[in-house]
CSV table of C-alpha atoms and ligand atoms in Angstrom, one decimal:
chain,number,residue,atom,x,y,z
P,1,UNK,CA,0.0,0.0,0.0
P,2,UNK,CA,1.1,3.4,-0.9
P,3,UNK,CA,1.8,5.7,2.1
P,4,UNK,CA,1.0,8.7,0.2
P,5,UNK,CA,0.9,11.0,3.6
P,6,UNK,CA,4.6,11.5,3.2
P,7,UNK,CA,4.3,13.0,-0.1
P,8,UNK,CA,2.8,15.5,-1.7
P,9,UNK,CA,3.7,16.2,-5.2
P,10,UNK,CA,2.1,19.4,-5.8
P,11,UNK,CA,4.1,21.2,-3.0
P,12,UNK,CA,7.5,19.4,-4.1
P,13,UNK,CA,6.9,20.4,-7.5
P,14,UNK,CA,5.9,23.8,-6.7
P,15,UNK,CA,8.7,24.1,-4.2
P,16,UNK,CA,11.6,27.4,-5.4
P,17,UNK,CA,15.1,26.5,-4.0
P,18,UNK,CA,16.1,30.1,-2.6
P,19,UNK,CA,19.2,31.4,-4.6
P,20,UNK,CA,22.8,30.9,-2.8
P,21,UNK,CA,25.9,32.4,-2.7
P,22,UNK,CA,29.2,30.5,-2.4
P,23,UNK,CA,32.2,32.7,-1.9
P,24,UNK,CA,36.0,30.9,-1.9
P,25,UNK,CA,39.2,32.1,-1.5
P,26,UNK,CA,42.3,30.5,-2.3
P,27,UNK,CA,42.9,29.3,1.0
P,28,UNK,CA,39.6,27.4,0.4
P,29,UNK,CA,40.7,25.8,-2.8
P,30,UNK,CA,43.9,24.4,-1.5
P,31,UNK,CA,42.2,23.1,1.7
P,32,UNK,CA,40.0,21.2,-0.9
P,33,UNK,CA,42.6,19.6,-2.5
P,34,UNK,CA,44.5,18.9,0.8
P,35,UNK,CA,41.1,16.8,1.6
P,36,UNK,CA,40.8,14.8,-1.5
P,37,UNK,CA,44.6,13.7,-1.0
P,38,UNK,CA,46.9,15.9,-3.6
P,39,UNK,CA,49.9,15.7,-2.2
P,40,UNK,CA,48.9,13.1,0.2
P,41,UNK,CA,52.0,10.7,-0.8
P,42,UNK,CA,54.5,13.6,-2.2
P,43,UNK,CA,54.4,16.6,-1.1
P,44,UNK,CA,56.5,18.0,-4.0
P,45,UNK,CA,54.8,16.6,-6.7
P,46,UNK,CA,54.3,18.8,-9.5
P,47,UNK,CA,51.1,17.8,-11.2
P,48,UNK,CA,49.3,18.3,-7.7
P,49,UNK,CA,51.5,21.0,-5.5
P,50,UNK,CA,49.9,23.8,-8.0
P,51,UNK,CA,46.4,22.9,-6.4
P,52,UNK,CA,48.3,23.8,-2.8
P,53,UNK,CA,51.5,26.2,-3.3
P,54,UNK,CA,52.3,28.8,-6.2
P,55,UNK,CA,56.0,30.2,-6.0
P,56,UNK,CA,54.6,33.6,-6.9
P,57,UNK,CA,52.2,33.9,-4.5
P,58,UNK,CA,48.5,31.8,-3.7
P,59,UNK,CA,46.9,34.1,-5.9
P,60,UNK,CA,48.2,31.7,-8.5
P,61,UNK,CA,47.1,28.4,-6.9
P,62,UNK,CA,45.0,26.3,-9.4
P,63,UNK,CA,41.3,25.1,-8.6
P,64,UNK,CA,41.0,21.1,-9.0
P,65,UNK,CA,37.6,20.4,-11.1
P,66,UNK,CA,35.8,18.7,-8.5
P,67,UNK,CA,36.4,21.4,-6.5
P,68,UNK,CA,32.8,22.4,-8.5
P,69,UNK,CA,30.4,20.3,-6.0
P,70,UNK,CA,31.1,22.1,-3.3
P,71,UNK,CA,29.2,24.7,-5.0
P,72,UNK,CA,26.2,22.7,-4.8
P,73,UNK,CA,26.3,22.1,-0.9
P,74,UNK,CA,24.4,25.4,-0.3
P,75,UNK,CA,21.1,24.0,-0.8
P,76,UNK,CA,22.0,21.3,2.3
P,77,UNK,CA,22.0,22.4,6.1
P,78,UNK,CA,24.0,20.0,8.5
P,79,UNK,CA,23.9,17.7,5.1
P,80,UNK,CA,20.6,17.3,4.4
P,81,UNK,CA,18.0,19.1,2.1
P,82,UNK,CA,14.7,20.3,3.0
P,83,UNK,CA,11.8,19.9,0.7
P,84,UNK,CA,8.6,20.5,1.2
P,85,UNK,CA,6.2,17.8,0.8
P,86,UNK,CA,8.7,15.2,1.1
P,87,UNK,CA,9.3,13.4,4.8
P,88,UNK,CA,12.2,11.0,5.1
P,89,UNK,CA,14.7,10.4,7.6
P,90,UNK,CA,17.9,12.2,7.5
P,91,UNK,CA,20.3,10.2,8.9
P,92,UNK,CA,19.0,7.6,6.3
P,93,UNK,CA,20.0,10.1,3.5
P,94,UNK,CA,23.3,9.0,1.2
P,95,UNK,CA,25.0,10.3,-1.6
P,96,UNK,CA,24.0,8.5,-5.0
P,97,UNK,CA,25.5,10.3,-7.4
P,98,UNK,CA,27.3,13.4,-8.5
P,99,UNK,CA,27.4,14.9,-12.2
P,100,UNK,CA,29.4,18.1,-12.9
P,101,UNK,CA,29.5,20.0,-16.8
P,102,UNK,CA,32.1,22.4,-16.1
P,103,UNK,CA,32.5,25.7,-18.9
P,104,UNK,CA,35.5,27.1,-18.0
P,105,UNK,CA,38.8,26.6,-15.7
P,106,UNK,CA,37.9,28.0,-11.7
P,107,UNK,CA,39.7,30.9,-11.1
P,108,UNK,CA,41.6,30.6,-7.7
P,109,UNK,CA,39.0,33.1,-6.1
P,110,UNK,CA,35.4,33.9,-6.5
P,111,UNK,CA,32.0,34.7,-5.9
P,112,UNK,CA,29.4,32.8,-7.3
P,113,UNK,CA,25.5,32.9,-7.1
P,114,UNK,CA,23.3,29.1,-7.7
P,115,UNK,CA,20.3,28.7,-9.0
P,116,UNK,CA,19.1,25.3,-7.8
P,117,UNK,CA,16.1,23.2,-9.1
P,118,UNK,CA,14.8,20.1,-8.9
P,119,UNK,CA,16.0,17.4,-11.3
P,120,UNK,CA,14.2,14.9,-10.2
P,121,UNK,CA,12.2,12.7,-8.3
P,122,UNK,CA,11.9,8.9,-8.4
P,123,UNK,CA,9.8,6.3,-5.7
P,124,UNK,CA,11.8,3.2,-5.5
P,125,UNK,CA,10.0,1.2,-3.1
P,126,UNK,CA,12.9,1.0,-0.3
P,127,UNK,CA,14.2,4.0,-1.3
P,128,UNK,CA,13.4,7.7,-2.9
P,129,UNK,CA,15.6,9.5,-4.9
P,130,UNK,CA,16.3,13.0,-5.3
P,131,UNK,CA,18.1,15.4,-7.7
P,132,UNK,CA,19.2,18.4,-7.2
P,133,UNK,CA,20.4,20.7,-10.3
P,134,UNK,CA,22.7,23.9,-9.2
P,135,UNK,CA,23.9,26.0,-11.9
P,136,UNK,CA,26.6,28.6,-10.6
P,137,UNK,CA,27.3,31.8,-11.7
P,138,UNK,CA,30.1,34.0,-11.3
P,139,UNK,CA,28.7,37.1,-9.6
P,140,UNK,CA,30.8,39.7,-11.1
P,141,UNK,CA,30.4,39.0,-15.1
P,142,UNK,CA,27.5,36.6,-14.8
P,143,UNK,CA,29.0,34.4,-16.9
P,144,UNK,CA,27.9,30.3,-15.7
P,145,UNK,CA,31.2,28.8,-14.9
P,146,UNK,CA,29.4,24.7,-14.2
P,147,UNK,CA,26.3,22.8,-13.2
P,148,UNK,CA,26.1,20.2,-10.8
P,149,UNK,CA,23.3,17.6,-10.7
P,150,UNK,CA,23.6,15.9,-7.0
P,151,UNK,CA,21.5,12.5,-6.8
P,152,UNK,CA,20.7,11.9,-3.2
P,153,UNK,CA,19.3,8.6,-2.0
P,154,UNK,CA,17.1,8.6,0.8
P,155,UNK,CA,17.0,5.0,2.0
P,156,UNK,CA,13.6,4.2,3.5
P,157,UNK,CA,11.3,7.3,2.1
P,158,UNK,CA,10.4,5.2,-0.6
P,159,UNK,CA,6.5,3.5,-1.4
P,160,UNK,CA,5.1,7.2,-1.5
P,161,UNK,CA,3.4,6.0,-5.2
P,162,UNK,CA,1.3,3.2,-6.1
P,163,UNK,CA,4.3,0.5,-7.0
P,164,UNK,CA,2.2,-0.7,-10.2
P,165,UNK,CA,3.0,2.8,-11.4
P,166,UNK,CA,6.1,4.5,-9.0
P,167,UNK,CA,6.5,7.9,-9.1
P,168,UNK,CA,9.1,9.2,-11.2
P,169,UNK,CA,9.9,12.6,-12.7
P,170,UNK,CA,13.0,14.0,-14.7
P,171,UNK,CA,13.6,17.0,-16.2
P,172,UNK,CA,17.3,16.2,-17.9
P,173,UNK,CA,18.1,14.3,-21.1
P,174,UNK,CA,18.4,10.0,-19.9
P,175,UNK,CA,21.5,9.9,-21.3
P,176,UNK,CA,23.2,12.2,-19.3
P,177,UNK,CA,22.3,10.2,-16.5
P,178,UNK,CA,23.2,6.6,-17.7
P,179,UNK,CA,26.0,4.5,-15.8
P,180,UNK,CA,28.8,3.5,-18.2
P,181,UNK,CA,29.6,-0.3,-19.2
P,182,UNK,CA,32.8,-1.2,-17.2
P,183,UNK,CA,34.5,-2.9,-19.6
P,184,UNK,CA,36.1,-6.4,-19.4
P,185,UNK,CA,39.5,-5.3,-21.0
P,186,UNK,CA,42.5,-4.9,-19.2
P,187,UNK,CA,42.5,-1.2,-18.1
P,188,UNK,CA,44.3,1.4,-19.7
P,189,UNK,CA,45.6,2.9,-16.5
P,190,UNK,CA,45.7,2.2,-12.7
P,191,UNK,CA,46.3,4.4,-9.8
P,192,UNK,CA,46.6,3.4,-6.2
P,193,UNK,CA,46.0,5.8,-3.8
P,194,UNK,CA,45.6,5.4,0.7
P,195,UNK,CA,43.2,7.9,2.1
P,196,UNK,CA,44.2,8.8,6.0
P,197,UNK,CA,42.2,7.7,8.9
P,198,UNK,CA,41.7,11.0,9.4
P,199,UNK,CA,40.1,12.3,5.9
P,200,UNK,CA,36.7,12.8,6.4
P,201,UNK,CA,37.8,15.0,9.0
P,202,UNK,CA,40.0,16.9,7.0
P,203,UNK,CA,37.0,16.7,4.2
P,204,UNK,CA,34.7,18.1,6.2
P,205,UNK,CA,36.6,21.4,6.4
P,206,UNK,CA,35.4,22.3,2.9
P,207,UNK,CA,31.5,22.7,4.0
P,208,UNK,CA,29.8,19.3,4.0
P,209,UNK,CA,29.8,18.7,7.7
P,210,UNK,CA,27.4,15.9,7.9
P,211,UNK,CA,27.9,14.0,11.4
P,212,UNK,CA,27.8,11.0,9.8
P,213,UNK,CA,31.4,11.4,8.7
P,214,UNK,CA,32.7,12.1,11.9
P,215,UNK,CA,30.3,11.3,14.4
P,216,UNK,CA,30.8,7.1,15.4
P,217,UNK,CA,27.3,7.4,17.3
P,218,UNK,CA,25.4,8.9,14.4
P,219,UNK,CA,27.3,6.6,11.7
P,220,UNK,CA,25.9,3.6,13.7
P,221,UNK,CA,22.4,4.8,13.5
P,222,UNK,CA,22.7,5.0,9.9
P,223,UNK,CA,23.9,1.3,9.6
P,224,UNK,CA,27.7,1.5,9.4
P,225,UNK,CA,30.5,0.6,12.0
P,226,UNK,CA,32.1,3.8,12.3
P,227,UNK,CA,31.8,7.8,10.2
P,228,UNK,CA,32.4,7.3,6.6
P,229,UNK,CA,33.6,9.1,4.0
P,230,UNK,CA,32.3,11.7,1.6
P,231,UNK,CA,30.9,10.4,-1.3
P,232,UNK,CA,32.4,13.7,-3.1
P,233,UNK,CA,36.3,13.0,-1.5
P,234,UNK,CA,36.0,9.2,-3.2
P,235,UNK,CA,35.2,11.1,-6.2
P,236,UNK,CA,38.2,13.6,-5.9
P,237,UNK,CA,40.2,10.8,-5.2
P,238,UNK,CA,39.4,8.8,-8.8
P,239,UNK,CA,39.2,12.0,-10.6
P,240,UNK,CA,42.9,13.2,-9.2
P,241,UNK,CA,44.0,9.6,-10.7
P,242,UNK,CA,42.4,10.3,-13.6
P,243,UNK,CA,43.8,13.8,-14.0
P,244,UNK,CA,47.3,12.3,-13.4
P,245,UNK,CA,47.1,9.3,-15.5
P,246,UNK,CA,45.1,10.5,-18.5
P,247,UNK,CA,45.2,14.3,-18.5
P,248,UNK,CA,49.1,14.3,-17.6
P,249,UNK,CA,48.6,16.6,-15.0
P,250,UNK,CA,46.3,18.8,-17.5
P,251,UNK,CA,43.0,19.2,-15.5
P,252,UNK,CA,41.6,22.2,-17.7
P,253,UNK,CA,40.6,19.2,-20.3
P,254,UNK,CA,38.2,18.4,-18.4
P,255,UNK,CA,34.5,19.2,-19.5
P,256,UNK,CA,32.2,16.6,-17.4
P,257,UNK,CA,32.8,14.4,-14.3
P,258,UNK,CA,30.4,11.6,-13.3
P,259,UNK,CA,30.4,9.1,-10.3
P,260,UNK,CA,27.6,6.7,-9.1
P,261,UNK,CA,28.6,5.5,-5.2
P,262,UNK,CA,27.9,2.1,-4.9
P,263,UNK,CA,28.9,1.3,-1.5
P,264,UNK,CA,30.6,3.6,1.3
P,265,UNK,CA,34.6,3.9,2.0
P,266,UNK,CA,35.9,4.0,5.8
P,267,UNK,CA,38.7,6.9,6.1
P,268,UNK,CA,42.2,4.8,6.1
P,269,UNK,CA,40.9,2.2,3.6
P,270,UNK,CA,43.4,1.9,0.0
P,271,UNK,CA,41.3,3.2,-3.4
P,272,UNK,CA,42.5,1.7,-6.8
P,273,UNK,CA,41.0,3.4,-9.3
P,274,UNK,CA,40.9,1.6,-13.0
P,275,UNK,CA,40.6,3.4,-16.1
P,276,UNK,CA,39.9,2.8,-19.6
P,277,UNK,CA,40.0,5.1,-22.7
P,278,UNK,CA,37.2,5.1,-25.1
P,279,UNK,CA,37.6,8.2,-27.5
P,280,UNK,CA,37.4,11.1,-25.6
P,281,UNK,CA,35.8,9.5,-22.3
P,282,UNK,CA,37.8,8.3,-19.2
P,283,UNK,CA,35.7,5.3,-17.7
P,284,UNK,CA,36.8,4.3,-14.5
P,285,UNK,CA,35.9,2.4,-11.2
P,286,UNK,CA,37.3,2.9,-7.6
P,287,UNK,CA,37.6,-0.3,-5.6
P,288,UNK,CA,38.7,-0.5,-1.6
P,289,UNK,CA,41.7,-2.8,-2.1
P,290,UNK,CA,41.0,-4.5,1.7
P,291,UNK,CA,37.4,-5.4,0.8
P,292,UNK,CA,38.4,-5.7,-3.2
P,293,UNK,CA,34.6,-4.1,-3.5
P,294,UNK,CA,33.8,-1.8,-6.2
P,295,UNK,CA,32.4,1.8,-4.3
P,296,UNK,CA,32.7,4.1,-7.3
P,297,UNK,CA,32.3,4.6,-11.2
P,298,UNK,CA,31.7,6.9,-13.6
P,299,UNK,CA,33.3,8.5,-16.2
P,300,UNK,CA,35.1,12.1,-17.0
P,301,UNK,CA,34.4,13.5,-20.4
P,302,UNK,CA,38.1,15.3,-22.0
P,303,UNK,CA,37.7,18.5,-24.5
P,304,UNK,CA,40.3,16.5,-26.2
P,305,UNK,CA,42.9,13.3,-25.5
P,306,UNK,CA,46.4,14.5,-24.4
P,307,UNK,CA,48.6,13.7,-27.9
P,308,UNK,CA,50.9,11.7,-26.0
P,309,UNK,CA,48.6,9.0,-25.3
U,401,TC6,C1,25.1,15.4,-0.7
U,401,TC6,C2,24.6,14.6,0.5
U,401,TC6,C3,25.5,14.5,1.7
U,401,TC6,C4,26.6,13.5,1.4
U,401,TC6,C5,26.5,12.3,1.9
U,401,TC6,C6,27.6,11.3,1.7
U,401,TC6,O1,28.6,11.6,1.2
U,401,TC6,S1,27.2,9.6,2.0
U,401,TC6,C7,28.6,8.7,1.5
U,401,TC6,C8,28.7,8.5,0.0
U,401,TC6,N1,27.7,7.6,-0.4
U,401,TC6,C9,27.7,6.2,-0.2
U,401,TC6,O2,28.6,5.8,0.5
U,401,TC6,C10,26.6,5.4,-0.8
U,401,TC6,C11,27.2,4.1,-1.4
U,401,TC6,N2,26.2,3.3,-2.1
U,401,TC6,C12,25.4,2.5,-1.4
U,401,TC6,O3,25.5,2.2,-0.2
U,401,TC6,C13,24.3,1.8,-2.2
U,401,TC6,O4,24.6,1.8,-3.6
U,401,TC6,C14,22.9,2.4,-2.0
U,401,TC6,C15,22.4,2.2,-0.6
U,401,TC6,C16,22.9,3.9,-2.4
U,401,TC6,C17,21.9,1.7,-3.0
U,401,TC6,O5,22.0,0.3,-2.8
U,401,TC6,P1,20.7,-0.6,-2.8
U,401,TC6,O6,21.2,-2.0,-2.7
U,401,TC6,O7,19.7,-0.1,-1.8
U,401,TC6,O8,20.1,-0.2,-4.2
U,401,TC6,P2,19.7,-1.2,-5.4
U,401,TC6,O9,20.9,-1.7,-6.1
U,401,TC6,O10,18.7,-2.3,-4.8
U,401,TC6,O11,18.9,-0.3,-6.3
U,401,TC6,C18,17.6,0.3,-6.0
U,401,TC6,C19,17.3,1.4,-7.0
U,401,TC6,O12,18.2,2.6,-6.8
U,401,TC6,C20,19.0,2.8,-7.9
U,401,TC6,N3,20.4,3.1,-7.3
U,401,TC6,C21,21.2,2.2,-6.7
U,401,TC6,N4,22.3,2.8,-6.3
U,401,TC6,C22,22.2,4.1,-6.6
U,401,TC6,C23,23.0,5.2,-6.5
U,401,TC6,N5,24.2,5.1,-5.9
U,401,TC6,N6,22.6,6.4,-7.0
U,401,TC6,C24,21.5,6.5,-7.7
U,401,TC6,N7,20.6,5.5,-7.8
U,401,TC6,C25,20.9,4.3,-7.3
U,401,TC6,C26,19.0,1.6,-8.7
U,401,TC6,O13,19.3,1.9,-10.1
U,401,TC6,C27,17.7,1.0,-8.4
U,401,TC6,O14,16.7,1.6,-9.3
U,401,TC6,P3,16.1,0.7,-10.5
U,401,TC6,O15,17.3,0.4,-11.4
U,401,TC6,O16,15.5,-0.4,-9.9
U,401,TC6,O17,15.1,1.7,-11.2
């Protein structure tokens, strides 16, 4: 039976996300990266100590692409979203899925406005998911500098629709949304990365600050035996292996990043993350090399192929 008390579609629908700023300095951008692991293993490595350290001065410090989601955590408070019209629990909520288009390179500093809407809305019995579309504007010339769609799943807010016919709604073209074929041949590239026991904590720094990624009480009422990581730190972590693997170190090739989380990481656990080359797109998967489970794929879309490849 549909319980149809916790949802009513004419007030989700309905619903305006209020506009958001986002303001970052370059002290911001270089904690970012700290938290997604550049540097991690080599503090002098030169593909990644631009996104930390420039000899001239931090005015000159590079932005990492993923750097873009944050941009889409003002619509959250304490991590979760409200909606009107929706009930669900929100230490049930998780992060599906993250899809980023980005226009042009971040400049180390900025101001940025969002527009946020919703992108969709899907009844999947044990589960409802949610999509959240933020475009993000640089304040001062207006011009849109990326767009994230953020796919939250919210485990146990499902059965809202009649499950002969469960709700869904989407406002996006499907194949932007559809999970890439991992294929069977021997990758093109793999990198192996450790994230620190203390990650999420140093994560957390850059604005998602969720308790279930620090908090061991909390992370046990959501089902797990200790704070997790952020889906969007996995995702910096595959995307910095792709960037230094594929892009040679190049990150302004980079047009669109996409990751589907498929089961959480614990801070201190080992990520290898596979990659293949198929034209112009980068498919890859993240595995935790001391449970050899798959927790992330996707794929990153490249303006063009470095020549060297
Ligand atoms: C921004 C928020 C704050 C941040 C929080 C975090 O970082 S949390 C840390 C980071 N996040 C994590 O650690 C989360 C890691 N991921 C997980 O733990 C699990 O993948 C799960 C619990 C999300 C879903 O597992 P399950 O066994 O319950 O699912 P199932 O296989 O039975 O499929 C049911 C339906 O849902 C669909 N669907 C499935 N997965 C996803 C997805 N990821 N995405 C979207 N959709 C998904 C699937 O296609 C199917 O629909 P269909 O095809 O029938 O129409």
């Amino acid at each position: 039976m549909a319980d149809n008390s916790r949802f009513d579609h004419d007030l989700v629908l309905a619903h305006k996300f209020p506009e958001t700023t986002f303001t970052y300095t370059e002290r911001d951008a270089a904690v970012y990266a700290l938290g997604v692991g550049a540097c991690g293993r080599n503090a002098i490595d030169s593909d990644e100590l631009k996104y930390v350290y420039h000899e001239n001065g931090q005015q000159f410090v590079q932005v990492l692409p993923t750097f873009a989601a944050l941009f889409s955590l003002g619509s959250l408070t304490n991590g979760s979203i409200d909606l009107p019209g929706l009930q669900y629990d929100p230490r049930l909520l998780l992060h599906g899925q993250q899809y980023i288009q980005i226009y042009k390179p971040f400049p180390s500093s900025a101001s940025l406005i969002n527009k946020v809407s919703l992108a969709g809305l899907h009844d999947k019995g044990k589960a409802a998911i949610l999509e959240l579309e933020t475009k993000s504007y640089e304040k001062q010339s207006g011009e849109l500098l990326c767009m994230n769609r953020s796919t939250i799943y919210l485990r146990g807010a499902g059965g809202f629709s009649n499950s002969s016919h469960p709700y869904s709604y989407s406002n996006y073209p499907v194949n932007q949304a559809a999970a890439p074929k991992i294929p069977k041949s021997q990758p093109f590239a793999v990198f192996e990365d450790c994230t620190q026991p203390s990650q999420a904590l140093l994560y957390r720094l850059s604005g998602d600050y969720n308790p279930l990624h620090s908090d061991p009480m909390i992370a046990e009422v959501a089902g797990f035996s200790r704070p997790i990581l952020h889906g969007l730190c996995s995702l910096g972590f595959a995307v910095r292996a792709v960037i230094k693997c594929i892009c040679r170190g190049d990150a302004n090739i980079i047009k669109t990043i996409s990751g589907r989380f498929l089961l959480h990481v614990y801070p201190g656990e080992t990520l290898i993350t596979e990659m293949w080359l198929e034209g112009s797109r980068v498919i890859y998967q993240a595995k935790v090399k001391e449970r050899n489970r798959a927790v992330l794929s996707g794929f990153v879309d490249l303006r063009h192929v470095t020549p060297s490849l």
